[in-house]
PDB file of C-alpha atoms in Angstrom:
ATOM      1  CA  UNK A 290     -34.221   5.679 -38.313  1.00 47.00           C
ATOM      2  CA  UNK A 291     -33.026   2.466 -40.008  1.00 52.00           C
ATOM      3  CA  UNK A 292     -34.498  -0.737 -38.655  1.00 58.00           C
ATOM      4  CA  UNK A 293     -31.180  -2.203 -37.446  1.00 59.00           C
ATOM      5  CA  UNK A 294     -30.540   0.886 -35.309  1.00 54.00           C
ATOM      6  CA  UNK A 295     -34.035   0.620 -33.864  1.00 62.00           C
ATOM      7  CA  UNK A 296     -33.128  -2.966 -33.028  1.00 76.00           C
ATOM      8  CA  UNK A 297     -29.921  -1.891 -31.230  1.00 82.00           C
ATOM      9  CA  UNK A 298     -31.708   0.755 -29.167  1.00 91.00           C
ATOM     10  CA  UNK A 299     -34.559  -1.696 -28.523  1.00 91.00           C
ATOM     11  CA  UNK A 300     -32.072  -4.362 -27.383  1.00 91.00           C
ATOM     12  CA  UNK A 301     -30.506  -1.940 -24.907  1.00 94.00           C
ATOM     13  CA  UNK A 302     -33.967  -0.846 -23.731  1.00 95.00           C
ATOM     14  CA  UNK A 303     -34.959  -4.476 -23.209  1.00 95.00           C
ATOM     15  CA  UNK A 304     -31.800  -5.173 -21.195  1.00 94.00           C
ATOM     16  CA  UNK A 305     -32.471  -2.107 -19.049  1.00 95.00           C
ATOM     17  CA  UNK A 306     -36.104  -3.116 -18.490  1.00 95.00           C
ATOM     18  CA  UNK A 307     -35.080  -6.659 -17.550  1.00 94.00           C
ATOM     19  CA  UNK A 308     -32.405  -5.455 -15.159  1.00 93.00           C
ATOM     20  CA  UNK A 309     -34.603  -2.943 -13.323  1.00 93.00           C
ATOM     21  CA  UNK A 310     -37.907  -4.829 -13.692  1.00 94.00           C
ATOM     22  CA  UNK A 311     -39.827  -1.866 -15.112  1.00 94.00           C
ATOM     23  CA  UNK A 312     -40.391  -0.185 -18.451  1.00 94.00           C
ATOM     24  CA  UNK A 313     -37.906   2.407 -19.639  1.00 94.00           C
ATOM     25  CA  UNK A 314     -40.521   5.126 -19.210  1.00 95.00           C
ATOM     26  CA  UNK A 315     -41.212   4.062 -15.616  1.00 95.00           C
ATOM     27  CA  UNK A 316     -37.482   3.927 -14.902  1.00 95.00           C
ATOM     28  CA  UNK A 317     -37.001   7.433 -16.249  1.00 95.00           C
ATOM     29  CA  UNK A 318     -39.900   8.709 -14.146  1.00 95.00           C
ATOM     30  CA  UNK A 319     -38.516   7.002 -11.020  1.00 94.00           C
ATOM     31  CA  UNK A 320     -35.017   8.358 -11.643  1.00 95.00           C
ATOM     32  CA  UNK A 321     -36.378  11.862 -12.193  1.00 95.00           C
ATOM     33  CA  UNK A 322     -38.397  11.683  -8.965  1.00 95.00           C
ATOM     34  CA  UNK A 323     -35.584  10.258  -6.815  1.00 94.00           C
ATOM     35  CA  UNK A 324     -32.182  10.163  -8.543  1.00 92.00           C
ATOM     36  CA  UNK A 325     -30.357   9.277  -5.326  1.00 93.00           C
ATOM     37  CA  UNK A 326     -32.520   6.191  -4.676  1.00 92.00           C
ATOM     38  CA  UNK A 327     -30.538   4.108  -7.160  1.00 92.00           C
ATOM     39  CA  UNK A 328     -27.349   5.650  -8.516  1.00 93.00           C
ATOM     40  CA  UNK A 329     -26.954   2.715 -10.921  1.00 93.00           C
ATOM     41  CA  UNK A 330     -30.424   3.230 -12.421  1.00 94.00           C
ATOM     42  CA  UNK A 331     -29.830   6.977 -12.637  1.00 95.00           C
ATOM     43  CA  UNK A 332     -26.551   6.476 -14.485  1.00 95.00           C
ATOM     44  CA  UNK A 333     -27.966   3.868 -16.890  1.00 95.00           C
ATOM     45  CA  UNK A 334     -31.035   5.992 -17.679  1.00 96.00           C
ATOM     46  CA  UNK A 335     -28.889   9.086 -18.248  1.00 96.00           C
ATOM     47  CA  UNK A 336     -26.476   7.307 -20.592  1.00 96.00           C
ATOM     48  CA  UNK A 337     -29.300   5.608 -22.502  1.00 96.00           C
ATOM     49  CA  UNK A 338     -30.785   9.069 -23.028  1.00 96.00           C
ATOM     50  CA  UNK A 339     -27.391  10.285 -24.291  1.00 96.00           C
ATOM     51  CA  UNK A 340     -27.317   7.316 -26.681  1.00 96.00           C
ATOM     52  CA  UNK A 341     -30.797   8.106 -28.024  1.00 95.00           C
ATOM     53  CA  UNK A 342     -29.827  11.745 -28.498  1.00 96.00           C
ATOM     54  CA  UNK A 343     -26.630  10.815 -30.347  1.00 95.00           C
ATOM     55  CA  UNK A 344     -28.536   8.425 -32.617  1.00 94.00           C
ATOM     56  CA  UNK A 345     -31.113  11.098 -33.416  1.00 95.00           C
ATOM     57  CA  UNK A 346     -28.410  13.653 -34.266  1.00 95.00           C
ATOM     58  CA  UNK A 347     -26.605  11.079 -36.395  1.00 95.00           C
ATOM     59  CA  UNK A 348     -29.752  10.161 -38.303  1.00 94.00           C
ATOM     60  CA  UNK A 349     -30.430  13.821 -39.115  1.00 96.00           C
ATOM     61  CA  UNK A 350     -26.823  14.399 -40.198  1.00 96.00           C
ATOM     62  CA  UNK A 351     -26.946  11.317 -42.435  1.00 96.00           C
ATOM     63  CA  UNK A 352     -30.156  12.584 -44.046  1.00 96.00           C
ATOM     64  CA  UNK A 353     -28.517  15.979 -44.664  1.00 95.00           C
ATOM     65  CA  UNK A 354     -25.489  14.276 -46.193  1.00 94.00           C
ATOM     66  CA  UNK A 355     -27.623  12.145 -48.524  1.00 94.00           C
ATOM     67  CA  UNK A 356     -29.453  15.278 -49.718  1.00 94.00           C
ATOM     68  CA  UNK A 357     -26.177  17.117 -50.262  1.00 91.00           C
ATOM     69  CA  UNK A 358     -24.738  14.176 -52.192  1.00 90.00           C
ATOM     70  CA  UNK A 359     -27.839  14.068 -54.402  1.00 88.00           C
ATOM     71  CA  UNK A 360     -27.385  17.755 -55.245  1.00 86.00           C
ATOM     72  CA  UNK A 361     -23.621  17.590 -55.767  1.00 82.00           C
ATOM     73  CA  UNK A 362     -22.283  17.449 -59.334  1.00 81.00           C
ATOM     74  CA  UNK A 363     -21.182  13.971 -60.369  1.00 78.00           C
ATOM     75  CA  UNK A 364     -17.615  13.188 -59.340  1.00 74.00           C
ATOM     76  CA  UNK A 365     -17.151  16.419 -57.397  1.00 77.00           C
ATOM     77  CA  UNK A 366     -17.505  16.837 -53.669  1.00 79.00           C
ATOM     78  CA  UNK A 367     -17.205  20.388 -52.453  1.00 86.00           C
ATOM     79  CA  UNK A 368     -16.128  21.539 -49.014  1.00 88.00           C
ATOM     80  CA  UNK A 369     -19.657  21.798 -47.539  1.00 89.00           C
ATOM     81  CA  UNK A 370     -20.398  18.182 -48.528  1.00 90.00           C
ATOM     82  CA  UNK A 371     -17.072  17.017 -47.103  1.00 92.00           C
ATOM     83  CA  UNK A 372     -17.843  18.930 -43.902  1.00 94.00           C
ATOM     84  CA  UNK A 373     -21.164  17.081 -43.632  1.00 95.00           C
ATOM     85  CA  UNK A 374     -19.381  13.754 -44.168  1.00 94.00           C
ATOM     86  CA  UNK A 375     -16.917  14.706 -41.445  1.00 96.00           C
ATOM     87  CA  UNK A 376     -19.801  15.562 -39.134  1.00 96.00           C
ATOM     88  CA  UNK A 377     -21.413  12.179 -39.797  1.00 96.00           C
ATOM     89  CA  UNK A 378     -18.126  10.424 -38.973  1.00 96.00           C
ATOM     90  CA  UNK A 379     -17.830  12.374 -35.731  1.00 97.00           C
ATOM     91  CA  UNK A 380     -21.413  11.599 -34.746  1.00 96.00           C
ATOM     92  CA  UNK A 381     -20.872   7.894 -35.465  1.00 95.00           C
ATOM     93  CA  UNK A 382     -17.940   7.940 -33.039  1.00 96.00           C
ATOM     94  CA  UNK A 383     -20.024   9.757 -30.416  1.00 96.00           C
ATOM     95  CA  UNK A 384     -22.928   7.325 -30.807  1.00 95.00           C
ATOM     96  CA  UNK A 385     -20.631   4.288 -30.660  1.00 94.00           C
ATOM     97  CA  UNK A 386     -18.882   5.643 -27.573  1.00 95.00           C
ATOM     98  CA  UNK A 387     -22.182   6.148 -25.790  1.00 96.00           C
ATOM     99  CA  UNK A 388     -23.317   2.658 -26.787  1.00 95.00           C
ATOM    100  CA  UNK A 389     -20.114   1.242 -25.280  1.00 95.00           C
ATOM    101  CA  UNK A 390     -20.807   3.098 -22.027  1.00 95.00           C
ATOM    102  CA  UNK A 391     -24.354   1.699 -21.845  1.00 96.00           C
ATOM    103  CA  UNK A 392     -23.048  -1.796 -22.624  1.00 94.00           C
ATOM    104  CA  UNK A 393     -20.421  -1.432 -19.877  1.00 95.00           C
ATOM    105  CA  UNK A 394     -22.978  -0.221 -17.344  1.00 94.00           C
ATOM    106  CA  UNK A 395     -25.228  -3.204 -18.065  1.00 94.00           C
ATOM    107  CA  UNK A 396     -22.415  -5.784 -17.965  1.00 92.00           C
ATOM    108  CA  UNK A 397     -21.921  -7.153 -14.455  1.00 88.00           C
ATOM    109  CA  UNK A 398     -18.700  -8.849 -15.579  1.00 87.00           C
ATOM    110  CA  UNK A 399     -17.142  -5.703 -17.026  1.00 84.00           C
ATOM    111  CA  UNK A 400     -13.637  -4.867 -15.823  1.00 84.00           C
ATOM    112  CA  UNK A 401     -13.743  -3.105 -12.492  1.00 77.00           C
ATOM    113  CA  UNK A 402     -17.241  -4.285 -11.598  1.00 74.00           C
ATOM    114  CA  UNK A 403     -16.806  -7.904 -10.538  1.00 62.00           C
ATOM    115  CA  UNK A 404     -14.033  -7.652  -7.977  1.00 54.00           C
ATOM    116  CA  UNK A 405     -13.107  -4.898  -5.589  1.00 53.00           C
ATOM    117  CA  UNK A 406      -9.894  -3.094  -6.245  1.00 49.00           C
ATOM    118  CA  UNK A 407      -8.083   0.169  -5.789  1.00 46.00           C
ATOM    119  CA  UNK A 408     -10.498   1.846  -8.215  1.00 48.00           C
ATOM    120  CA  UNK A 409     -13.381   1.043  -5.835  1.00 49.00           C
ATOM    121  CA  UNK A 410     -11.775   2.730  -2.876  1.00 50.00           C
ATOM    122  CA  UNK A 411     -10.098  -0.391  -1.511  1.00 50.00           C
ATOM    123  CA  UNK A 412      -6.470   0.365  -0.883  1.00 50.00           C
ATOM    124  CA  UNK A 413      -3.797  -2.272  -1.149  1.00 51.00           C
ATOM    125  CA  UNK A 414      -1.476  -2.938   1.741  1.00 58.00           C
ATOM    126  CA  UNK A 415       1.229  -4.802  -0.132  1.00 56.00           C
ATOM    127  CA  UNK A 416       2.711  -5.226  -3.567  1.00 55.00           C
ATOM    128  CA  UNK A 417       0.479  -6.283  -6.437  1.00 56.00           C
ATOM    129  CA  UNK A 418       2.714  -9.295  -7.067  1.00 62.00           C
ATOM    130  CA  UNK A 419       4.352 -11.373  -4.371  1.00 63.00           C
ATOM    131  CA  UNK A 420       8.074 -10.712  -4.488  1.00 62.00           C
ATOM    132  CA  UNK A 421      11.147 -12.048  -2.761  1.00 68.00           C
ATOM    133  CA  UNK A 422      14.283 -10.073  -2.045  1.00 69.00           C
ATOM    134  CA  UNK A 423      16.983 -10.339  -4.674  1.00 69.00           C
ATOM    135  CA  UNK A 424      19.921 -12.467  -3.536  1.00 73.00           C
ATOM    136  CA  UNK A 425      23.029 -10.321  -3.512  1.00 72.00           C
ATOM    137  CA  UNK A 426      26.555 -11.742  -3.651  1.00 71.00           C
ATOM    138  CA  UNK A 427      28.910 -11.129  -0.763  1.00 69.00           C
ATOM    139  CA  UNK A 428      30.978  -7.966  -1.010  1.00 66.00           C
ATOM    140  CA  UNK A 429      33.857  -8.345  -3.463  1.00 63.00           C
ATOM    141  CA  UNK A 430      37.203  -7.123  -2.123  1.00 62.00           C
ATOM    142  CA  UNK A 431      38.525  -4.015  -3.800  1.00 64.00           C
ATOM    143  CA  UNK A 432      41.323  -4.531  -6.327  1.00 64.00           C
ATOM    144  CA  UNK A 433      44.393  -2.520  -5.445  1.00 62.00           C
ATOM    145  CA  UNK A 434      45.148   0.339  -7.802  1.00 60.00           C
ATOM    146  CA  UNK A 435      48.628   0.271  -9.435  1.00 64.00           C
ATOM    147  CA  UNK A 436      50.178   3.024 -11.386  1.00 61.00           C
ATOM    148  CA  UNK A 437      47.095   5.180 -11.374  1.00 57.00           C
ATOM    149  CA  UNK A 438      45.027   2.733 -13.442  1.00 55.00           C
ATOM    150  CA  UNK A 439      42.179   0.582 -12.356  1.00 51.00           C
TER     151      UNK A 439
END
């Protein structure tokens, strides 16, 4: 695994360890033993595991692509090589999506986490924006109809 990716996973691991005041291994053991004890820890540990899995799959797919590119004739990329490149692109999107979820879970100021709202089960009793009734003009008298035209 490239060093910069190790750094990204290590940075997330460090944030998780700081937040829960235990090593990632201890957190995983605690979550496995009692997942209902801390739903937040359970969710973070699960998504970090998904992120690690996605990174591992991506690294393998990239290695396969590099090998296929080395074997491919110069200037020609056949369908199997293009399929591998497509797979790498898909796995990058999966990995990045999982990283965004972990980042969101660790961010206390993320949208929807800092203030209660309808998405947290708090229902509103009034309009979202204070409104005033629209002023309506007095009724206009009807114009008499002459000769069948208005």
